[in-house]
Amino acid sequence: MYDMQSLQKLITRPLLSYRWRFHTSCRSQQDMLKGKVDKWGGVTVDLGSADCGLEGTYIQTSLRELDAFAGMLRKSLKQWKTEGKRAVWLKVPILQSRFVPVAASQGFQFHHADKQYSMLTTWLPKDHCKIPHFASHQIGVAGCVLREDTKEVLVVQDRNRETSHMWKLPGGLSDPGEDFGDTAVREVFEETGIKSEFQSILTVRQLHNYPGAFGKSDLYIVCRLRALSHDINHCADEIIGCKWTDVGELATTQSTSLISTHVARLVLHGFREGFDTIDIGMKELPAVFKNMTYKLYHRQIPDL
């Protein structure tokens, strides 16, 4: 193991010293890192991959091995720049995080992180960096669950929010790879015990610098759902109140949020004029990528 003072000396050591250790350290130092070249001229190196060019697991990393990695990285960057490569992506498994300060000393920055790895990037050309930012939004989905026979809507009071006194639509954050409608149906059932079916999207709210999104932006999708059950069995850990209420009352009460008021007004219009006048429907279409489809959301139009 090593202390921070030793690591600082390692990553700030001049190039000549790196070269001296390069020739006296392990054999892997004489090789370059190996990565996959993408169609945009970038290189991705996964340090957790057996064919990335490193020898061993490097979980218990010594200063000697860090020095070896620093030499490989420096040589690789020089070669990739000569070849006209643009972005370099360095995927670092969490158990190999000791390599992060070494990469940072050579110009890498954090791009994003997941549970088991962090992704670092550097831009090799001298022009403006064109590496895209990581995800800029989180996705929240609410379910506007309607009983069309009684013109009632399902509302809840959150337990752990400053607005716990307000009645709102049930909902929550979308899981990775989850469609909007599936999120709404899942969240409604988890919070209230009510089973429902996706019908359409009613509206979308965009909010920047959202406090609950680590300074990122927030997209809030409100879906219209058809109730398949009526008996409430709400989750006491998240919800302190849950009820069916008249849509007209939700549209006029002061005990709700502005977005819930506007959604209630949309629903009233749908009851009067038909939901085809307000619904944003969904159509599944084949993607340009093999064996993939996507969901396209738009107002309904006559079939051609």
mmCIF file of C-alpha atoms in Angstrom:
data_model
loop_
_atom_site.group_PDB
_atom_site.id
_atom_site.type_symbol
_atom_site.label_atom_id
_atom_site.label_comp_id
_atom_site.label_asym_id
_atom_site.label_seq_id
_atom_site.Cartn_x
_atom_site.Cartn_y
_atom_site.Cartn_z
ATOM 1 C CA MET A 1 0.000 0.000 0.000
ATOM 2 C CA TYR A 2 1.037 3.650 -0.306
ATOM 3 C CA ASP A 3 0.136 7.010 1.206
ATOM 4 C CA MET A 4 -1.119 10.116 -0.583
ATOM 5 C CA GLN A 5 2.275 11.831 -0.330
ATOM 6 C CA SER A 6 3.929 8.956 -2.198
ATOM 7 C CA LEU A 7 1.208 8.976 -4.841
ATOM 8 C CA GLN A 8 1.567 12.732 -5.299
ATOM 9 C CA LYS A 9 5.293 12.310 -5.870
ATOM 10 C CA LEU A 10 4.555 9.561 -8.404
ATOM 11 C CA ILE A 11 2.087 11.465 -10.539
ATOM 12 C CA THR A 12 4.093 14.718 -10.522
ATOM 13 C CA ARG A 13 7.453 13.071 -11.300
ATOM 14 C CA PRO A 14 8.994 14.428 -14.540
ATOM 15 C CA LEU A 15 8.947 12.387 -17.722
ATOM 16 C CA LEU A 16 12.648 11.474 -17.486
ATOM 17 C CA SER A 17 12.051 9.716 -14.197
ATOM 18 C CA TYR A 18 9.147 7.804 -15.734
ATOM 19 C CA ARG A 19 11.433 6.598 -18.499
ATOM 20 C CA TRP A 20 14.033 5.393 -16.003
ATOM 21 C CA ARG A 21 11.469 3.301 -14.137
ATOM 22 C CA PHE A 22 9.966 2.260 -17.464
ATOM 23 C CA HIS A 23 13.059 0.241 -18.291
ATOM 24 C CA THR A 24 13.528 -1.197 -14.811
ATOM 25 C CA SER A 25 9.985 -2.237 -14.068
ATOM 26 C CA CYS A 26 7.711 -5.052 -15.237
ATOM 27 C CA ARG A 27 7.464 -6.208 -18.838
ATOM 28 C CA SER A 28 3.935 -4.838 -19.351
ATOM 29 C CA GLN A 29 5.334 -1.292 -19.262
ATOM 30 C CA GLN A 30 6.892 -1.823 -22.681
ATOM 31 C CA ASP A 31 3.454 -2.320 -24.262
ATOM 32 C CA MET A 32 0.697 0.111 -25.112
ATOM 33 C CA LEU A 33 -2.788 0.005 -23.716
ATOM 34 C CA LYS A 34 -5.228 -1.698 -26.052
ATOM 35 C CA GLY A 35 -8.695 -0.342 -26.756
ATOM 36 C CA LYS A 36 -11.568 -0.390 -29.212
ATOM 37 C CA VAL A 37 -11.762 2.298 -31.892
ATOM 38 C CA ASP A 38 -15.235 3.728 -32.512
ATOM 39 C CA LYS A 39 -16.682 5.256 -35.678
ATOM 40 C CA TRP A 40 -16.032 8.794 -34.405
ATOM 41 C CA GLY A 41 -12.290 8.235 -34.148
ATOM 42 C CA GLY A 42 -12.240 7.647 -30.420
ATOM 43 C CA VAL A 43 -10.595 4.887 -28.377
ATOM 44 C CA THR A 44 -12.166 3.107 -25.403
ATOM 45 C CA VAL A 45 -9.896 1.245 -22.982
ATOM 46 C CA ASP A 46 -11.552 -0.984 -20.387
ATOM 47 C CA LEU A 47 -9.063 -1.594 -17.580
ATOM 48 C CA GLY A 48 -11.221 -4.470 -16.386
ATOM 49 C CA SER A 49 -10.796 -6.322 -19.669
ATOM 50 C CA ALA A 50 -8.244 -9.117 -19.934
ATOM 51 C CA ASP A 51 -6.982 -7.791 -23.291
ATOM 52 C CA CYS A 52 -6.504 -4.125 -22.313
ATOM 53 C CA GLY A 53 -2.725 -4.579 -22.099
ATOM 54 C CA LEU A 54 -2.295 -4.699 -18.324
ATOM 55 C CA GLU A 55 -0.998 -7.818 -16.649
ATOM 56 C CA GLY A 56 -2.680 -9.104 -13.490
ATOM 57 C CA THR A 57 -5.714 -7.749 -11.661
ATOM 58 C CA TYR A 58 -3.992 -4.656 -10.181
ATOM 59 C CA ILE A 59 -6.378 -4.743 -7.217
ATOM 60 C CA GLN A 60 -3.483 -4.522 -4.742
ATOM 61 C CA THR A 61 -1.533 -1.926 -6.698
ATOM 62 C CA SER A 62 2.022 -1.038 -5.724
ATOM 63 C CA LEU A 63 3.848 2.154 -6.634
ATOM 64 C CA ARG A 64 5.831 0.088 -9.126
ATOM 65 C CA GLU A 65 2.660 -1.016 -10.895
ATOM 66 C CA LEU A 66 1.214 2.493 -10.862
ATOM 67 C CA ASP A 67 4.412 3.693 -12.436
ATOM 68 C CA ALA A 68 4.096 0.967 -15.070
ATOM 69 C CA PHE A 69 0.557 2.088 -15.867
ATOM 70 C CA ALA A 70 1.642 5.730 -16.071
ATOM 71 C CA GLY A 71 4.307 4.819 -18.633
ATOM 72 C CA MET A 72 1.867 2.753 -20.714
ATOM 73 C CA LEU A 73 -0.731 5.500 -20.663
ATOM 74 C CA ARG A 74 1.743 8.204 -21.635
ATOM 75 C CA LYS A 75 3.062 6.124 -24.540
ATOM 76 C CA SER A 76 -0.455 5.196 -25.673
ATOM 77 C CA LEU A 77 -1.682 8.795 -25.672
ATOM 78 C CA LYS A 78 1.318 9.865 -27.738
ATOM 79 C CA GLN A 79 0.661 7.108 -30.279
ATOM 80 C CA TRP A 80 -3.080 7.747 -30.496
ATOM 81 C CA LYS A 81 -2.455 11.454 -31.037
ATOM 82 C CA THR A 82 -0.044 10.636 -33.857
ATOM 83 C CA GLU A 83 -2.692 8.383 -35.424
ATOM 84 C CA GLY A 84 -5.242 11.212 -35.354
ATOM 85 C CA LYS A 85 -7.454 9.695 -32.679
ATOM 86 C CA ARG A 86 -9.783 12.149 -30.973
ATOM 87 C CA ALA A 87 -11.434 11.139 -27.711
ATOM 88 C CA VAL A 88 -9.964 8.585 -25.315
ATOM 89 C CA TRP A 89 -12.358 6.854 -22.925
ATOM 90 C CA LEU A 90 -10.859 5.092 -19.913
ATOM 91 C CA LYS A 91 -13.185 2.723 -18.051
ATOM 92 C CA VAL A 92 -11.871 2.116 -14.531
ATOM 93 C CA PRO A 93 -13.471 -0.642 -12.400
ATOM 94 C CA ILE A 94 -14.084 0.416 -8.810
ATOM 95 C CA LEU A 95 -11.445 -1.993 -7.469
ATOM 96 C CA GLN A 96 -8.852 -0.370 -9.766
ATOM 97 C CA SER A 97 -9.628 3.204 -8.738
ATOM 98 C CA ARG A 98 -5.972 3.725 -7.757
ATOM 99 C CA PHE A 99 -5.352 4.374 -11.450
ATOM 100 C CA VAL A 100 -7.615 7.451 -11.444
ATOM 101 C CA PRO A 101 -5.070 9.967 -10.019
ATOM 102 C CA VAL A 102 -2.449 8.733 -12.485
ATOM 103 C CA ALA A 103 -4.851 9.259 -15.403
ATOM 104 C CA ALA A 104 -5.877 12.665 -14.039
ATOM 105 C CA SER A 105 -2.220 13.749 -14.014
ATOM 106 C CA GLN A 106 -2.180 13.087 -17.773
ATOM 107 C CA GLY A 107 -5.236 15.167 -18.592
ATOM 108 C CA PHE A 108 -8.171 12.814 -17.959
ATOM 109 C CA GLN A 109 -11.383 14.024 -16.338
ATOM 110 C CA PHE A 110 -14.416 12.213 -14.965
ATOM 111 C CA HIS A 111 -17.237 11.811 -17.471
ATOM 112 C CA HIS A 112 -19.642 9.611 -15.503
ATOM 113 C CA ALA A 113 -19.771 6.742 -13.035
ATOM 114 C CA ASP A 114 -21.957 3.729 -12.390
ATOM 115 C CA LYS A 115 -22.092 1.279 -9.478
ATOM 116 C CA GLN A 116 -19.025 -0.719 -10.542
ATOM 117 C CA TYR A 117 -16.886 1.682 -12.596
ATOM 118 C CA SER A 118 -15.989 5.252 -13.441
ATOM 119 C CA MET A 119 -15.456 6.533 -16.980
ATOM 120 C CA LEU A 120 -12.708 9.068 -17.615
ATOM 121 C CA THR A 121 -12.124 10.975 -20.836
ATOM 122 C CA THR A 122 -9.568 13.204 -22.507
ATOM 123 C CA TRP A 123 -9.698 15.087 -25.830
ATOM 124 C CA LEU A 124 -6.530 14.774 -27.908
ATOM 125 C CA PRO A 125 -6.941 17.423 -30.694
ATOM 126 C CA LYS A 126 -6.141 21.038 -29.935
ATOM 127 C CA ASP A 127 -9.572 22.264 -31.017
ATOM 128 C CA HIS A 128 -12.681 22.589 -28.835
ATOM 129 C CA CYS A 129 -13.567 19.401 -26.962
ATOM 130 C CA LYS A 130 -16.517 17.675 -28.654
ATOM 131 C CA ILE A 131 -17.068 14.882 -26.130
ATOM 132 C CA PRO A 132 -20.798 14.900 -25.327
ATOM 133 C CA HIS A 133 -21.891 15.520 -21.771
ATOM 134 C CA PHE A 134 -23.268 12.625 -19.779
ATOM 135 C CA ALA A 135 -27.023 12.347 -19.068
ATOM 136 C CA SER A 136 -28.395 15.834 -18.460
ATOM 137 C CA HIS A 137 -31.868 14.842 -17.214
ATOM 138 C CA GLN A 138 -33.492 12.463 -14.813
ATOM 139 C CA ILE A 139 -36.943 11.113 -15.717
ATOM 140 C CA GLY A 140 -39.870 11.202 -13.342
ATOM 141 C CA VAL A 141 -43.271 9.788 -14.316
ATOM 142 C CA ALA A 142 -46.660 10.350 -12.713
ATOM 143 C CA GLY A 143 -49.815 8.358 -13.227
ATOM 144 C CA CYS A 144 -53.123 10.155 -13.658
ATOM 145 C CA VAL A 145 -55.336 7.155 -12.838
ATOM 146 C CA LEU A 146 -58.959 7.751 -13.813
ATOM 147 C CA ARG A 147 -62.257 6.115 -13.022
ATOM 148 C CA GLU A 148 -64.252 7.186 -16.045
ATOM 149 C CA ASP A 149 -67.522 5.930 -14.512
ATOM 150 C CA THR A 150 -67.285 8.285 -11.520
ATOM 151 C CA LYS A 151 -64.917 10.899 -13.053
ATOM 152 C CA GLU A 152 -62.530 10.450 -10.137
ATOM 153 C CA VAL A 153 -58.726 10.570 -10.074
ATOM 154 C CA LEU A 154 -56.299 8.865 -7.693
ATOM 155 C CA VAL A 155 -54.242 11.238 -5.512
ATOM 156 C CA VAL A 156 -51.697 10.769 -2.729
ATOM 157 C CA GLN A 157 -49.854 12.674 0.000
ATOM 158 C CA ASP A 158 -46.105 11.984 0.166
ATOM 159 C CA ARG A 159 -44.626 11.184 3.568
ATOM 160 C CA ASN A 160 -41.106 12.525 3.112
ATOM 161 C CA ARG A 161 -41.584 15.851 1.329
ATOM 162 C CA GLU A 162 -42.057 19.458 2.384
ATOM 163 C CA THR A 163 -45.302 19.365 0.392
ATOM 164 C CA SER A 164 -46.688 16.359 2.293
ATOM 165 C CA HIS A 165 -49.878 18.310 3.046
ATOM 166 C CA MET A 166 -50.637 18.604 -0.679
ATOM 167 C CA TRP A 167 -52.563 16.079 -2.734
ATOM 168 C CA LYS A 168 -50.703 15.034 -5.881
ATOM 169 C CA LEU A 169 -50.566 12.342 -8.526
ATOM 170 C CA PRO A 170 -48.645 9.172 -7.582
ATOM 171 C CA GLY A 171 -45.368 8.552 -9.398
ATOM 172 C CA GLY A 172 -41.599 8.301 -9.194
ATOM 173 C CA LEU A 173 -38.341 7.946 -11.088
ATOM 174 C CA SER A 174 -38.090 5.771 -14.174
ATOM 175 C CA ASP A 175 -35.735 2.787 -14.021
ATOM 176 C CA PRO A 176 -33.085 2.347 -16.754
ATOM 177 C CA GLY A 177 -34.638 0.875 -19.895
ATOM 178 C CA GLU A 178 -38.193 1.403 -18.639
ATOM 179 C CA ASP A 179 -40.909 2.959 -20.841
ATOM 180 C CA PHE A 180 -42.875 5.937 -19.500
ATOM 181 C CA GLY A 181 -46.126 4.003 -19.292
ATOM 182 C CA ASP A 182 -44.495 1.073 -17.518
ATOM 183 C CA THR A 183 -42.980 3.432 -14.932
ATOM 184 C CA ALA A 184 -46.351 5.048 -14.264
ATOM 185 C CA VAL A 185 -48.136 1.697 -13.854
ATOM 186 C CA ARG A 186 -45.387 0.347 -11.574
ATOM 187 C CA GLU A 187 -45.147 3.437 -9.378
ATOM 188 C CA VAL A 188 -48.918 3.698 -8.978
ATOM 189 C CA PHE A 189 -49.154 0.076 -7.850
ATOM 190 C CA GLU A 190 -46.169 0.363 -5.484
ATOM 191 C CA GLU A 191 -47.540 3.496 -3.824
ATOM 192 C CA THR A 192 -51.277 2.795 -3.790
ATOM 193 C CA GLY A 193 -51.928 -0.875 -4.570
ATOM 194 C CA ILE A 194 -54.080 0.166 -7.544
ATOM 195 C CA LYS A 195 -53.647 -1.761 -10.792
ATOM 196 C CA SER A 196 -53.859 0.312 -13.957
ATOM 197 C CA GLU A 197 -53.244 0.369 -17.692
ATOM 198 C CA PHE A 198 -51.369 2.942 -19.774
ATOM 199 C CA GLN A 199 -53.506 5.015 -22.158
ATOM 200 C CA SER A 200 -51.507 8.067 -23.207
ATOM 201 C CA ILE A 201 -49.190 10.902 -22.206
ATOM 202 C CA LEU A 202 -51.006 14.048 -21.088
ATOM 203 C CA THR A 203 -48.161 16.524 -20.583
ATOM 204 C CA VAL A 204 -44.418 16.969 -19.984
ATOM 205 C CA ARG A 205 -42.724 19.342 -17.542
ATOM 206 C CA GLN A 206 -39.047 20.325 -17.845
ATOM 207 C CA LEU A 207 -37.230 21.860 -14.846
ATOM 208 C CA HIS A 208 -33.535 22.789 -14.794
ATOM 209 C CA ASN A 209 -31.201 22.648 -11.770
ATOM 210 C CA TYR A 210 -33.648 20.369 -10.014
ATOM 211 C CA PRO A 211 -32.591 20.014 -6.325
ATOM 212 C CA GLY A 212 -33.340 16.298 -6.286
ATOM 213 C CA ALA A 213 -31.303 15.570 -9.429
ATOM 214 C CA PHE A 214 -27.823 16.593 -8.239
ATOM 215 C CA GLY A 215 -28.094 19.864 -10.143
ATOM 216 C CA LYS A 216 -29.218 18.195 -13.376
ATOM 217 C CA SER A 217 -32.489 18.847 -15.192
ATOM 218 C CA ASP A 218 -35.709 16.967 -14.550
ATOM 219 C CA LEU A 219 -38.310 15.715 -17.017
ATOM 220 C CA TYR A 220 -41.686 14.931 -15.461
ATOM 221 C CA ILE A 221 -43.997 12.888 -17.687
ATOM 222 C CA VAL A 222 -47.683 12.667 -16.751
ATOM 223 C CA CYS A 223 -49.438 9.592 -18.138
ATOM 224 C CA ARG A 224 -53.167 8.938 -18.334
ATOM 225 C CA LEU A 225 -53.942 5.512 -16.877
ATOM 226 C CA ARG A 226 -57.157 3.515 -16.774
ATOM 227 C CA ALA A 227 -57.938 2.028 -13.384
ATOM 228 C CA LEU A 228 -58.177 -1.772 -13.336
ATOM 229 C CA SER A 229 -58.883 -1.979 -9.589
ATOM 230 C CA HIS A 230 -60.391 0.414 -7.061
ATOM 231 C CA ASP A 231 -59.485 -0.780 -3.546
ATOM 232 C CA ILE A 232 -56.613 1.274 -2.130
ATOM 233 C CA ASN A 233 -53.792 -0.366 -0.176
ATOM 234 C CA HIS A 234 -51.151 2.349 0.007
ATOM 235 C CA CYS A 235 -47.496 1.978 1.007
ATOM 236 C CA ALA A 236 -47.190 3.422 4.529
ATOM 237 C CA ASP A 237 -43.430 3.930 4.156
ATOM 238 C CA GLU A 238 -43.905 6.454 1.339
ATOM 239 C CA ILE A 239 -47.521 7.631 1.503
ATOM 240 C CA ILE A 240 -49.498 9.136 4.402
ATOM 241 C CA GLY A 241 -52.735 9.552 2.474
ATOM 242 C CA CYS A 242 -54.386 8.161 -0.640
ATOM 243 C CA LYS A 243 -57.888 8.606 -2.037
ATOM 244 C CA TRP A 244 -60.109 8.856 -5.072
ATOM 245 C CA THR A 245 -61.214 12.443 -5.583
ATOM 246 C CA ASP A 246 -63.437 14.255 -8.049
ATOM 247 C CA VAL A 247 -61.451 15.619 -10.998
ATOM 248 C CA GLY A 248 -63.303 18.912 -10.804
ATOM 249 C CA GLU A 249 -62.319 19.284 -7.154
ATOM 250 C CA LEU A 250 -58.644 18.644 -7.959
ATOM 251 C CA ALA A 251 -58.856 21.344 -10.639
ATOM 252 C CA THR A 252 -59.988 23.984 -8.145
ATOM 253 C CA THR A 253 -58.534 23.028 -4.736
ATOM 254 C CA GLN A 254 -55.702 25.000 -3.162
ATOM 255 C CA SER A 255 -54.312 21.832 -1.560
ATOM 256 C CA THR A 256 -52.432 20.634 -4.631
ATOM 257 C CA SER A 257 -49.600 21.643 -6.952
ATOM 258 C CA LEU A 258 -50.000 23.810 -10.038
ATOM 259 C CA ILE A 259 -49.104 20.922 -12.325
ATOM 260 C CA SER A 260 -51.814 18.736 -10.740
ATOM 261 C CA THR A 261 -54.291 21.572 -11.254
ATOM 262 C CA HIS A 262 -53.381 21.865 -14.926
ATOM 263 C CA VAL A 263 -53.543 18.098 -15.429
ATOM 264 C CA ALA A 264 -56.994 18.029 -13.826
ATOM 265 C CA ARG A 265 -58.150 20.746 -16.237
ATOM 266 C CA LEU A 266 -56.810 18.727 -19.159
ATOM 267 C CA VAL A 267 -58.756 15.694 -17.937
ATOM 268 C CA LEU A 268 -61.958 17.721 -17.579
ATOM 269 C CA HIS A 269 -61.522 18.851 -21.161
ATOM 270 C CA GLY A 270 -61.007 15.223 -22.163
ATOM 271 C CA PHE A 271 -64.218 14.175 -20.444
ATOM 272 C CA ARG A 272 -66.139 16.939 -22.235
ATOM 273 C CA GLU A 273 -64.582 16.851 -25.720
ATOM 274 C CA GLY A 274 -63.036 13.371 -25.886
ATOM 275 C CA PHE A 275 -59.570 12.275 -24.856
ATOM 276 C CA ASP A 276 -58.449 12.195 -28.467
ATOM 277 C CA THR A 277 -58.309 16.010 -28.204
ATOM 278 C CA ILE A 278 -55.647 15.927 -25.480
ATOM 279 C CA ASP A 279 -53.922 12.543 -25.673
ATOM 280 C CA ILE A 280 -50.334 12.105 -26.843
ATOM 281 C CA GLY A 281 -50.397 8.543 -28.087
ATOM 282 C CA MET A 282 -47.638 5.992 -28.586
ATOM 283 C CA LYS A 283 -46.647 3.955 -31.606
ATOM 284 C CA GLU A 284 -43.868 1.356 -31.650
ATOM 285 C CA LEU A 285 -41.666 1.409 -34.755
ATOM 286 C CA PRO A 286 -38.563 -0.493 -35.917
ATOM 287 C CA ALA A 287 -35.278 1.299 -35.262
ATOM 288 C CA VAL A 288 -32.427 1.629 -37.726
ATOM 289 C CA PHE A 289 -30.414 -0.569 -35.358
ATOM 290 C CA LYS A 290 -30.773 -4.309 -35.865
ATOM 291 C CA ASN A 291 -33.431 -6.073 -33.768
ATOM 292 C CA MET A 292 -34.433 -2.867 -31.962
ATOM 293 C CA THR A 293 -37.635 -0.855 -31.773
ATOM 294 C CA TYR A 294 -38.521 2.524 -30.320
ATOM 295 C CA LYS A 295 -41.618 4.284 -28.990
ATOM 296 C CA LEU A 296 -42.791 7.368 -30.913
ATOM 297 C CA TYR A 297 -45.172 9.687 -29.019
ATOM 298 C CA HIS A 298 -47.427 12.133 -30.881
ATOM 299 C CA ARG A 299 -50.999 13.329 -31.277
ATOM 300 C CA GLN A 300 -53.152 10.898 -33.162
ATOM 301 C CA ILE A 301 -53.421 11.458 -36.917
ATOM 302 C CA PRO A 302 -55.633 9.735 -39.514
ATOM 303 C CA ASP A 303 -54.110 6.664 -41.123
ATOM 304 C CA LEU A 304 -52.911 7.409 -44.643
#
